[in-house]
Short mmCIF file of C-alpha atoms in Angstrom, two decimals:
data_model
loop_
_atom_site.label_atom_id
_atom_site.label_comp_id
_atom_site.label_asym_id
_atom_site.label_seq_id
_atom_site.Cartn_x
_atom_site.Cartn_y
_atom_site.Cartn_z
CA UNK B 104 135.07 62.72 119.03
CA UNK B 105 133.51 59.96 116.82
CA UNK B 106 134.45 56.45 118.42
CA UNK B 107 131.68 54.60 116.92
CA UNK B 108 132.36 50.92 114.73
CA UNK B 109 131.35 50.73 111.03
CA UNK B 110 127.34 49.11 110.52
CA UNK B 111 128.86 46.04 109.10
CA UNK B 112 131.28 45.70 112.34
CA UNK B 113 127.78 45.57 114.34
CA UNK B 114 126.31 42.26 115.23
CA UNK B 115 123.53 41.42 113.85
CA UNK B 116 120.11 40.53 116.50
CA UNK B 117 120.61 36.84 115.60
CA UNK B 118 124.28 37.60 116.91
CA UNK B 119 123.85 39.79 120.02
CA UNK B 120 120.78 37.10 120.89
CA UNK B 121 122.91 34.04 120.47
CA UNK B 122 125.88 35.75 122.81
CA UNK B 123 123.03 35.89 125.45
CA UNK B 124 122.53 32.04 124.95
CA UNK B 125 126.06 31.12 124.99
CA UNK B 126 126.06 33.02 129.04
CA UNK B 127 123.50 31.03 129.96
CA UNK B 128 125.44 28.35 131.57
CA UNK B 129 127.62 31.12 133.75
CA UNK B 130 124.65 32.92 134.86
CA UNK B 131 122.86 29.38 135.92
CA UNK B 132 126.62 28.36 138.17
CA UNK B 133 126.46 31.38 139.59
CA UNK B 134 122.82 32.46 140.37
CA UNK B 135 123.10 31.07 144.33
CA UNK B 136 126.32 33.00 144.91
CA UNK B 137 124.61 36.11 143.60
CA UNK B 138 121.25 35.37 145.90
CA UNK B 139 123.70 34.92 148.83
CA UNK B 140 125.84 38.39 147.44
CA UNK B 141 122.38 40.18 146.89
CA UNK B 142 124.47 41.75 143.86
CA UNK B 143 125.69 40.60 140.62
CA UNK B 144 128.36 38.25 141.09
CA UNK B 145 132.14 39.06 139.66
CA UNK B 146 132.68 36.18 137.10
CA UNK B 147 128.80 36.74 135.98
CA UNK B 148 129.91 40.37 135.75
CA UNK B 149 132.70 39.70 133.87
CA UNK B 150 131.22 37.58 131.66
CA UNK B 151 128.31 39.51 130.33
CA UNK B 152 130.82 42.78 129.43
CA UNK B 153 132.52 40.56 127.86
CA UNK B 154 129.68 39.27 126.05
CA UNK B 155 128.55 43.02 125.44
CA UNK B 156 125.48 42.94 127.24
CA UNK B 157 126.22 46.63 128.66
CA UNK B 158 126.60 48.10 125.59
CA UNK B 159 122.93 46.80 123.67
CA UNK B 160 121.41 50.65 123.52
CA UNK B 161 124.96 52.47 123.75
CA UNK B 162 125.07 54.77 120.44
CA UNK B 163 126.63 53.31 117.72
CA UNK B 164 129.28 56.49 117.54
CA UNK B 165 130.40 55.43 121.02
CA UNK B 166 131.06 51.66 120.13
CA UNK B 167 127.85 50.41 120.81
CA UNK B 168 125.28 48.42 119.42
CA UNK B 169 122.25 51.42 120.01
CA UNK B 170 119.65 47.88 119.44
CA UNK B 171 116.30 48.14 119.24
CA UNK B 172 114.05 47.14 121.92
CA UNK B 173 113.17 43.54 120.41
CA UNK B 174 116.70 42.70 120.59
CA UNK B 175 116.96 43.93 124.56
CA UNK B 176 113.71 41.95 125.32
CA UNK B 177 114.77 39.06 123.32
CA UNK B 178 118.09 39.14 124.83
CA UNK B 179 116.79 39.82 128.64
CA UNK B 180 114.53 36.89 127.96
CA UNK B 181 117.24 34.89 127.32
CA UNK B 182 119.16 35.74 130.04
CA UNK B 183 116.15 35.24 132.39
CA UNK B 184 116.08 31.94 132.08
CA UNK B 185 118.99 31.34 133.70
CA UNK B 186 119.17 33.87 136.34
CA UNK B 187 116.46 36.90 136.39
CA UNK B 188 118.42 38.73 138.66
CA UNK B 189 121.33 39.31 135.53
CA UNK B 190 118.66 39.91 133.38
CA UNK B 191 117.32 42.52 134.84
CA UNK B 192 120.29 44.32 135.49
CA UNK B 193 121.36 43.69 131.63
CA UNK B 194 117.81 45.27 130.18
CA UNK B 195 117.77 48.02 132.85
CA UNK B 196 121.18 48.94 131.94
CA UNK B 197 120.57 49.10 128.82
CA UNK B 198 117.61 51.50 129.34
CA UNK B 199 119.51 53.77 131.35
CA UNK B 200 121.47 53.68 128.46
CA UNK B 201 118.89 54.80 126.41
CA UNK B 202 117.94 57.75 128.56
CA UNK B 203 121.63 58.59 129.38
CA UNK B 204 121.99 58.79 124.95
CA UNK B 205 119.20 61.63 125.45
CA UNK B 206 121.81 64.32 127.76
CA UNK B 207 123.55 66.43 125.44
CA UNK B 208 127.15 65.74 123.39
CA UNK B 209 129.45 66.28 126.67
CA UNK B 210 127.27 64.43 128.88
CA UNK B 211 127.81 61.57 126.52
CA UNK B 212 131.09 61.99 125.72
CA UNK B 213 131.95 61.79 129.49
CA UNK B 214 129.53 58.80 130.03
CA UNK B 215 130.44 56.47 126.74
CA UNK B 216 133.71 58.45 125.17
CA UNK B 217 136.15 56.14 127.18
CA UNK B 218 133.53 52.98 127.79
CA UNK B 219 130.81 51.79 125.52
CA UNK B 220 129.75 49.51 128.34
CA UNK B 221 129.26 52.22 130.94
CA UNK B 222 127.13 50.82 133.71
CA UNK B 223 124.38 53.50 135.23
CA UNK B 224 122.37 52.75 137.93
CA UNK B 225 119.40 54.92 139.61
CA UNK B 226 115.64 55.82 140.09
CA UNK B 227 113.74 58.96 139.20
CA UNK B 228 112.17 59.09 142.28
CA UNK B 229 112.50 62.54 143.06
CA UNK B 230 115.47 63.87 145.64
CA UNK B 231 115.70 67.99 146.15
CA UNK B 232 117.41 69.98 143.79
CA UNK B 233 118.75 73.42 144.10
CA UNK B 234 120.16 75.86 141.75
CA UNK B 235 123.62 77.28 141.86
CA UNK B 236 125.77 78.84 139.55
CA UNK B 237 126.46 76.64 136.19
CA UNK B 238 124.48 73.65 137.63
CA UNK B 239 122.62 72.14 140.33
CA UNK B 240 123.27 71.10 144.01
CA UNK B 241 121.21 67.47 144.28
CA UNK B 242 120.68 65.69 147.77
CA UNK B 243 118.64 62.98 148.61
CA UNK B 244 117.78 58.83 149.16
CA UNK B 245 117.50 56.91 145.91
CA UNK B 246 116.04 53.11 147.01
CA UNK B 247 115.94 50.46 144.10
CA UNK B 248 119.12 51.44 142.72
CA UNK B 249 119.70 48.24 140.88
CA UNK B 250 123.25 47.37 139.71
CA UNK B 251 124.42 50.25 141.79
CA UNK B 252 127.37 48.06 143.29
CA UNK B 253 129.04 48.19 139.88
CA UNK B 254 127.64 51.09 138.49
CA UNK B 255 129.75 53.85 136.92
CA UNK B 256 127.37 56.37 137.26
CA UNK B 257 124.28 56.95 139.21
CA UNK B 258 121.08 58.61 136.91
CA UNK B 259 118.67 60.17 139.84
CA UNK B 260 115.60 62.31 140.14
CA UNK B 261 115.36 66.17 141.45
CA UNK B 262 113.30 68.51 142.17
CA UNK B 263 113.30 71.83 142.02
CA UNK B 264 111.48 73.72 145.16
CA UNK B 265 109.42 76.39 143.68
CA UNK B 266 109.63 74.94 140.69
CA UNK B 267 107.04 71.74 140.75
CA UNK B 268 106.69 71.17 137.05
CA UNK B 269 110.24 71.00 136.48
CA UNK B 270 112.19 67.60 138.00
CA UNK B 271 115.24 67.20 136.67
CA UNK B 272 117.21 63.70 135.92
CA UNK B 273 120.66 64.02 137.22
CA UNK B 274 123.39 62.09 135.96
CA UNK B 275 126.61 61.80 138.82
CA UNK B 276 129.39 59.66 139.12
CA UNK B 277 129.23 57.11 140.65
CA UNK B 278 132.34 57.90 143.16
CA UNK B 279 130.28 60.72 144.67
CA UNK B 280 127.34 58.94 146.78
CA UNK B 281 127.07 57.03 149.38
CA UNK B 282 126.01 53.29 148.48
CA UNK B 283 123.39 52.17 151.43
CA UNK B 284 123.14 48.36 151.78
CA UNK B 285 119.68 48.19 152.01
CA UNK B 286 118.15 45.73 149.31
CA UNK B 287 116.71 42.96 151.48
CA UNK B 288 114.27 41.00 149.75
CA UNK B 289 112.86 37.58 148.99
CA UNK B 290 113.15 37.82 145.24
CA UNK B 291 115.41 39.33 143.00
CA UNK B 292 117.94 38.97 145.47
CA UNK B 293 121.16 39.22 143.04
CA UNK B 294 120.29 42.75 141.16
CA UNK B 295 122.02 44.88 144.22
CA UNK B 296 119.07 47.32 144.43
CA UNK B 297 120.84 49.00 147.14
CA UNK B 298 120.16 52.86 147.91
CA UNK B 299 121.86 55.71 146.75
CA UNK B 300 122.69 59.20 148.89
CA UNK B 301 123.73 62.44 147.74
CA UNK B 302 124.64 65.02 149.82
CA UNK B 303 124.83 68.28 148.02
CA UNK B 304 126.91 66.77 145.39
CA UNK B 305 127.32 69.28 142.05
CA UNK B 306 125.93 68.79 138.78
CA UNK B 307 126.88 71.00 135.97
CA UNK B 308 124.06 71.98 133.94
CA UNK B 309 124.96 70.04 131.17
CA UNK B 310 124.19 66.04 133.32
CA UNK B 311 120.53 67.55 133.95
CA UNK B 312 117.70 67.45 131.78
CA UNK B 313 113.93 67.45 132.05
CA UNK B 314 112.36 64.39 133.09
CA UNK B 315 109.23 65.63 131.57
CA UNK B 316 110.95 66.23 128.31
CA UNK B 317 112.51 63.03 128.84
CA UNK B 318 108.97 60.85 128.89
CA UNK B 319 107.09 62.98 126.38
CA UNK B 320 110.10 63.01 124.28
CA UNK B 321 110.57 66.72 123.33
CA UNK B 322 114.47 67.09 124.24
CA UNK B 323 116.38 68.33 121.29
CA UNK B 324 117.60 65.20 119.21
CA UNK B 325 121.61 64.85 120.43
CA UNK B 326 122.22 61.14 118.86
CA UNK B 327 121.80 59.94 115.42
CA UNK B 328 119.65 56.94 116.19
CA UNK B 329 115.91 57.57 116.27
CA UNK B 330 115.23 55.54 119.41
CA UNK B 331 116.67 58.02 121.48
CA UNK B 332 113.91 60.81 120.03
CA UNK B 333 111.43 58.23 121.20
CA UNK B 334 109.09 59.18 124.58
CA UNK B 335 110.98 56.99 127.22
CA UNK B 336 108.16 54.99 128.36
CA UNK B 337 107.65 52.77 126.51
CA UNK B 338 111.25 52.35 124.91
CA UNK B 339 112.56 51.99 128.30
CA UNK B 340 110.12 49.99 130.02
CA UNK B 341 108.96 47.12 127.94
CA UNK B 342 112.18 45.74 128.46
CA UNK B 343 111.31 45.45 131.80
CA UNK B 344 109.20 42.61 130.73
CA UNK B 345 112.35 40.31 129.74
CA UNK B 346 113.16 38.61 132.97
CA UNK B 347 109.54 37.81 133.68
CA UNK B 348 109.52 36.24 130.31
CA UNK B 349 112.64 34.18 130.82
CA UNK B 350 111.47 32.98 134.21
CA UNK B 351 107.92 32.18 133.09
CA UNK B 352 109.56 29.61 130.24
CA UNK B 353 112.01 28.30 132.44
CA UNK B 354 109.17 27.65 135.48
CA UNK B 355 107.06 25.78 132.45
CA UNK B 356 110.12 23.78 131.19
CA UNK B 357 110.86 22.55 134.80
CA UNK B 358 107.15 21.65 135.93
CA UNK B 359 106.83 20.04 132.46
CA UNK B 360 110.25 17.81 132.46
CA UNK B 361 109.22 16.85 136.24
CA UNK B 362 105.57 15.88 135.48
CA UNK B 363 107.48 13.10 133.10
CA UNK B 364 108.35 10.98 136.36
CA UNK B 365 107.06 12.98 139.43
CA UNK B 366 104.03 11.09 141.05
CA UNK B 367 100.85 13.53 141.77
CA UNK B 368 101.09 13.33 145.34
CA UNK B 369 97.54 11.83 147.34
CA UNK B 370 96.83 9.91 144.21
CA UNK B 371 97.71 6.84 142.35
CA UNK B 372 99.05 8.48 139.48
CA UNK B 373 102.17 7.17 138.99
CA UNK B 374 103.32 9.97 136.96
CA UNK B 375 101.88 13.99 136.99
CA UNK B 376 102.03 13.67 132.69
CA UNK B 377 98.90 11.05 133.00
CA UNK B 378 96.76 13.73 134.84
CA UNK B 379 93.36 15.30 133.23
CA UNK B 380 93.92 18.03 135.54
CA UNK B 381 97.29 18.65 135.39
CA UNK B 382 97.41 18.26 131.78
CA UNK B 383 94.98 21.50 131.61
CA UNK B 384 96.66 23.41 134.26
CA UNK B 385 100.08 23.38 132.05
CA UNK B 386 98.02 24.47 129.18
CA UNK B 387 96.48 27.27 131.02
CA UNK B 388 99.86 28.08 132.36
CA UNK B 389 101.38 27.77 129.13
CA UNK B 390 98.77 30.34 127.45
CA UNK B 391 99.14 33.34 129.99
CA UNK B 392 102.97 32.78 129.25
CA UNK B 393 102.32 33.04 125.47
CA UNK B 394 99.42 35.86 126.19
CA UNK B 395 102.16 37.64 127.87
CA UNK B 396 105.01 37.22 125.03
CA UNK B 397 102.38 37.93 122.79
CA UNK B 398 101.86 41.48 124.68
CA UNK B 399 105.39 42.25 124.57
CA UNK B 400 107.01 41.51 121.65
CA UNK B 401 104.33 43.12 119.89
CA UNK B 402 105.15 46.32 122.19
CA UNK B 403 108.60 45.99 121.15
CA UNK B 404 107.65 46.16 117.22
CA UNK B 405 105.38 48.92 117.89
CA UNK B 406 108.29 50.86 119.53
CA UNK B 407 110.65 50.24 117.03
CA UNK B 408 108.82 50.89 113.99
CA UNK B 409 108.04 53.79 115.73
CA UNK B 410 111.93 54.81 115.30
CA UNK B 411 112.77 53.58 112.05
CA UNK B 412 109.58 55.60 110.72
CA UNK B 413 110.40 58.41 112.89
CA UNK B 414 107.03 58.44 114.93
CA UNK B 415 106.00 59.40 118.42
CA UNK B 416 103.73 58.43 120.93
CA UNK B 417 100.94 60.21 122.17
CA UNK B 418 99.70 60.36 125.93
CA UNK B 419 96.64 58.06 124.88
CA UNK B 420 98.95 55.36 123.18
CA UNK B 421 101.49 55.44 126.17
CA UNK B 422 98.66 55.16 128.53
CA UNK B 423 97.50 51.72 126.72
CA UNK B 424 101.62 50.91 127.09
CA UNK B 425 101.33 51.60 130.51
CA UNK B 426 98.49 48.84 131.08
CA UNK B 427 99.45 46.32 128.82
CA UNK B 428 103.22 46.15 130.63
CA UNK B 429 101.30 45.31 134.20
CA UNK B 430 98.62 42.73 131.99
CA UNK B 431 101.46 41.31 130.58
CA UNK B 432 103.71 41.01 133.87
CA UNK B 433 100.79 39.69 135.79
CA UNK B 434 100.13 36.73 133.28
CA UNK B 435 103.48 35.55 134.25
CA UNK B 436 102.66 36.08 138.31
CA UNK B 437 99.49 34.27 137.38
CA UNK B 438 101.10 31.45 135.17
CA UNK B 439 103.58 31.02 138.35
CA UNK B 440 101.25 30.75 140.65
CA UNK B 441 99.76 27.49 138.49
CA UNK B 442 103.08 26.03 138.08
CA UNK B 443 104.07 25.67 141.65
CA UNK B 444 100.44 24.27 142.30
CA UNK B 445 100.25 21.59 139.86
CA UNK B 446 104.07 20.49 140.71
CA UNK B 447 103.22 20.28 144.33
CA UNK B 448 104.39 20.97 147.81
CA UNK B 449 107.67 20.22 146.76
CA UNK B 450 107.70 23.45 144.90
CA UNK B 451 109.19 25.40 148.05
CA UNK B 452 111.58 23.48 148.73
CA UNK B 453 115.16 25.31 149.32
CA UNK B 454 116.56 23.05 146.36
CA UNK B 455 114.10 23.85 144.03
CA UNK B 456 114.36 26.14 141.36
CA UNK B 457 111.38 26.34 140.97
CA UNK B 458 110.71 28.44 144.45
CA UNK B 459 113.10 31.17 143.35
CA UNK B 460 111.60 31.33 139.59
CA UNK B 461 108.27 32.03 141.68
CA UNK B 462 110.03 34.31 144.10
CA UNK B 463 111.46 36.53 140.61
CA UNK B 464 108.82 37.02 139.06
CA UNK B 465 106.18 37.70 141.97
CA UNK B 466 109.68 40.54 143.08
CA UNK B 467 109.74 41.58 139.45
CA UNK B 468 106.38 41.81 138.65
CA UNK B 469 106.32 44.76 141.69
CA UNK B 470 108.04 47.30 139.73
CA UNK B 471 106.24 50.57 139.51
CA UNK B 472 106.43 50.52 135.99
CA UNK B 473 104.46 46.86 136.19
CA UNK B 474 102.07 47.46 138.45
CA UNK B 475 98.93 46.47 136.81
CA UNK B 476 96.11 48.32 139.12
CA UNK B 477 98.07 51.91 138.14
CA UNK B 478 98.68 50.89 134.81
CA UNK B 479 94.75 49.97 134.16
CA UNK B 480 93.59 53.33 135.91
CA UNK B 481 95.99 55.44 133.62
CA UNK B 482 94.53 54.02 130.90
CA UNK B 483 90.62 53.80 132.11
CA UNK B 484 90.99 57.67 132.80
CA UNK B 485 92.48 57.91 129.28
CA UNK B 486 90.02 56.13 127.56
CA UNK B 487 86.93 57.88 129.27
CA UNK B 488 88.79 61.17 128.66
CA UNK B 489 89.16 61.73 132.88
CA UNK B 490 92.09 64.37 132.46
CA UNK B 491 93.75 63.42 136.03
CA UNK B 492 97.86 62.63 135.53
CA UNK B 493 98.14 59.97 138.43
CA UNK B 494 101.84 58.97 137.21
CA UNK B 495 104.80 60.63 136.03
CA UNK B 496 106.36 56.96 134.36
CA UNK B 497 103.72 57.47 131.74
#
């Protein structure tokens, strides 16, 4: 069943983008009350379906807006700098998304076919799989499971005993795990990265696929758009670069507004704008922030000309993804890490925003797919031809 919208129904990216703007105020009321929740707050919620934030990569047949991954980072970015936390659950819903476009027809149809803003929440880390007749029987502990509280469905890893090569991404609803409270954190508080259990809950053959199909992108095209035939990597994952972005511009903006009237403490500098020093610490700060946009919305035009030309990526290009997603995330950490010195002590203080921009990105920037020391071996070993796999999000 086609339930799809006409192309000139779609919003355009200067649209979707400016309906991520016009949130910002709602996500900034609400950001304490999700910290407190540790999960997306219900008007916040609200607000960004509304908004159709959970329906940026849903395809177009289903009623959503399948957008390419400068519009998700562009949007996430957005979002980020009012609250990271509903950022991140916005860009890695719209990745799972992405991967959840990739099951066959009747997966989809039972995933989008009565809501284009179907919320998935999951990791691949790998639970145990078995085989029984017309499916699989999955159990297992899924940590990290962000969004999970208002998921729909729950996208997991499995793996096969006897059967190494072959881990399978399970798609289950929602209804049939247990939700763990477990996400207790100092950053990133409001994204409800709670854990997921299965206990020998059934999935038909049809809501698994090959993870390893999945990344080098080999499954059998099922969707219409060409971002879906793309390895997930790095259509999934720069993305994951949005919040950091937000955060990083919002840190600079505060520091920078502050330094207008804020004395530099143990001086008599009536005003942080008059310092040499600080004056060059902003700059340096603002330049890893730009080094890092620079990084990732050139990843995102990569990716989708990649789709509109009907390209793919090699392991040796998504190795170099892989490295320049943790460069790129670390620049923020590292821009961060200036800002709260050159605004002073008063950067930790409870009231400051400027303390939980720091504690976001330093939580964000922790993601496996950002980790910057795995990312730069992956690609060392690539470059120096070292044929060693280290990571399967690759």
């Amino acid at each position: 069943m086609n339930h799809g919208v006409l192309a000139r129904d779609l919003p355009t990216h200067e649209q979707v983008v400016a309906q991520a703007r016009a949130v910002q105020p709602i996500l900034a009321k609400h950001a304490a009350t999700g910290e407190s929740l540790r999960r997306l707050p219900d008007p916040v919620d609200a607000a960004l379906t509304r908004a159709g934030m959970f329906r940026l990569q849903t395809p177009k047949r289903f009623g959503g807006y399948a957008a390419g991954v400068r519009t998700v980072l562009e949007v996430g970015e957005a979002l980020g700098e009012a609250d990271a936390s509903a950022s991140w659950l916005v860009v890695l819903g719209a990745s799972a998304s992405s991967l959840a476009a990739r099951f066959g027809p009747q997966a989809q149809e039972e995933f989008f076919g009565s809501n284009p803003d179907a919320r998935f929440a999951g990791s691949t880390n790998p639970g145990t799989a078995r085989r029984v007749p017309e499916g699989l029987s999955v159990c297992g502990r899924w940590p990290y499971a962000s969004g999970a509280y208002q998921a729909d469905w729950a996208l997991v890893g499995g793996v096969l005993p006897g059967e190494p090569e072959e881990a399978m991404l399970c798609a289950m609803p929602a209804a049939e795990l247990t939700l763990e409270n477990t996400w207790r954190t100092i950053g990133m508080r409001g994204t409800g990265s709670d854990t997921w259990v299965a206990d020998d809950v059934f999935v038909p053959d049809y809501r698994a696929v090959s993870l390893g199909a999945i990344a080098d992108g080999t499954l059998p095209p099922t969707a219409d758009e060409p971002m879906y035939r793309l390895p997930a990597v790095p259509a999934v994952m720069v993305p994951l670069l949005a919040p950091l972005l937000g955060v990083g511009r919002a840190a600079l903006r505060f520091v920078a507004d502050n330094a207008q009237t804020k004395p530099l403490a143990g001086t008599t500098i009536s005003r942080q704008r008059e310092s040499v020093g600080l004056q060059i610490r902003i700059a340096e700060a603002a330049m890893r922030l730009s080094t890092a946009r620079l990084h990732a919305y050139d990843m995102a035009a990569t990716v989708d000309a990649a789709a509109t030309d009907g390209r793919t990526f090699g392991y040796a290009a998504r190795a170099e993804f892989r490295a320049r997603l943790g460069y790129a995330a670390h620049q923020v950490v590292d821009a961060l890490s200036i800002l709260v010195d050159a605004h002073g002590a008063g950067s930790f203080a409870e009231s400051s925003q400027l303390q939980q921009y720091w504690r976001d990105a330093n939580t964000a920037a922790r993601h496996a797919g950002l980790q910057a020391t795995v990312g730069y071996e992956v690609y060392g070993k690539s470059i120096l031809g070292v044929p060693e796999r280290i990571s399967s999000t690759v």
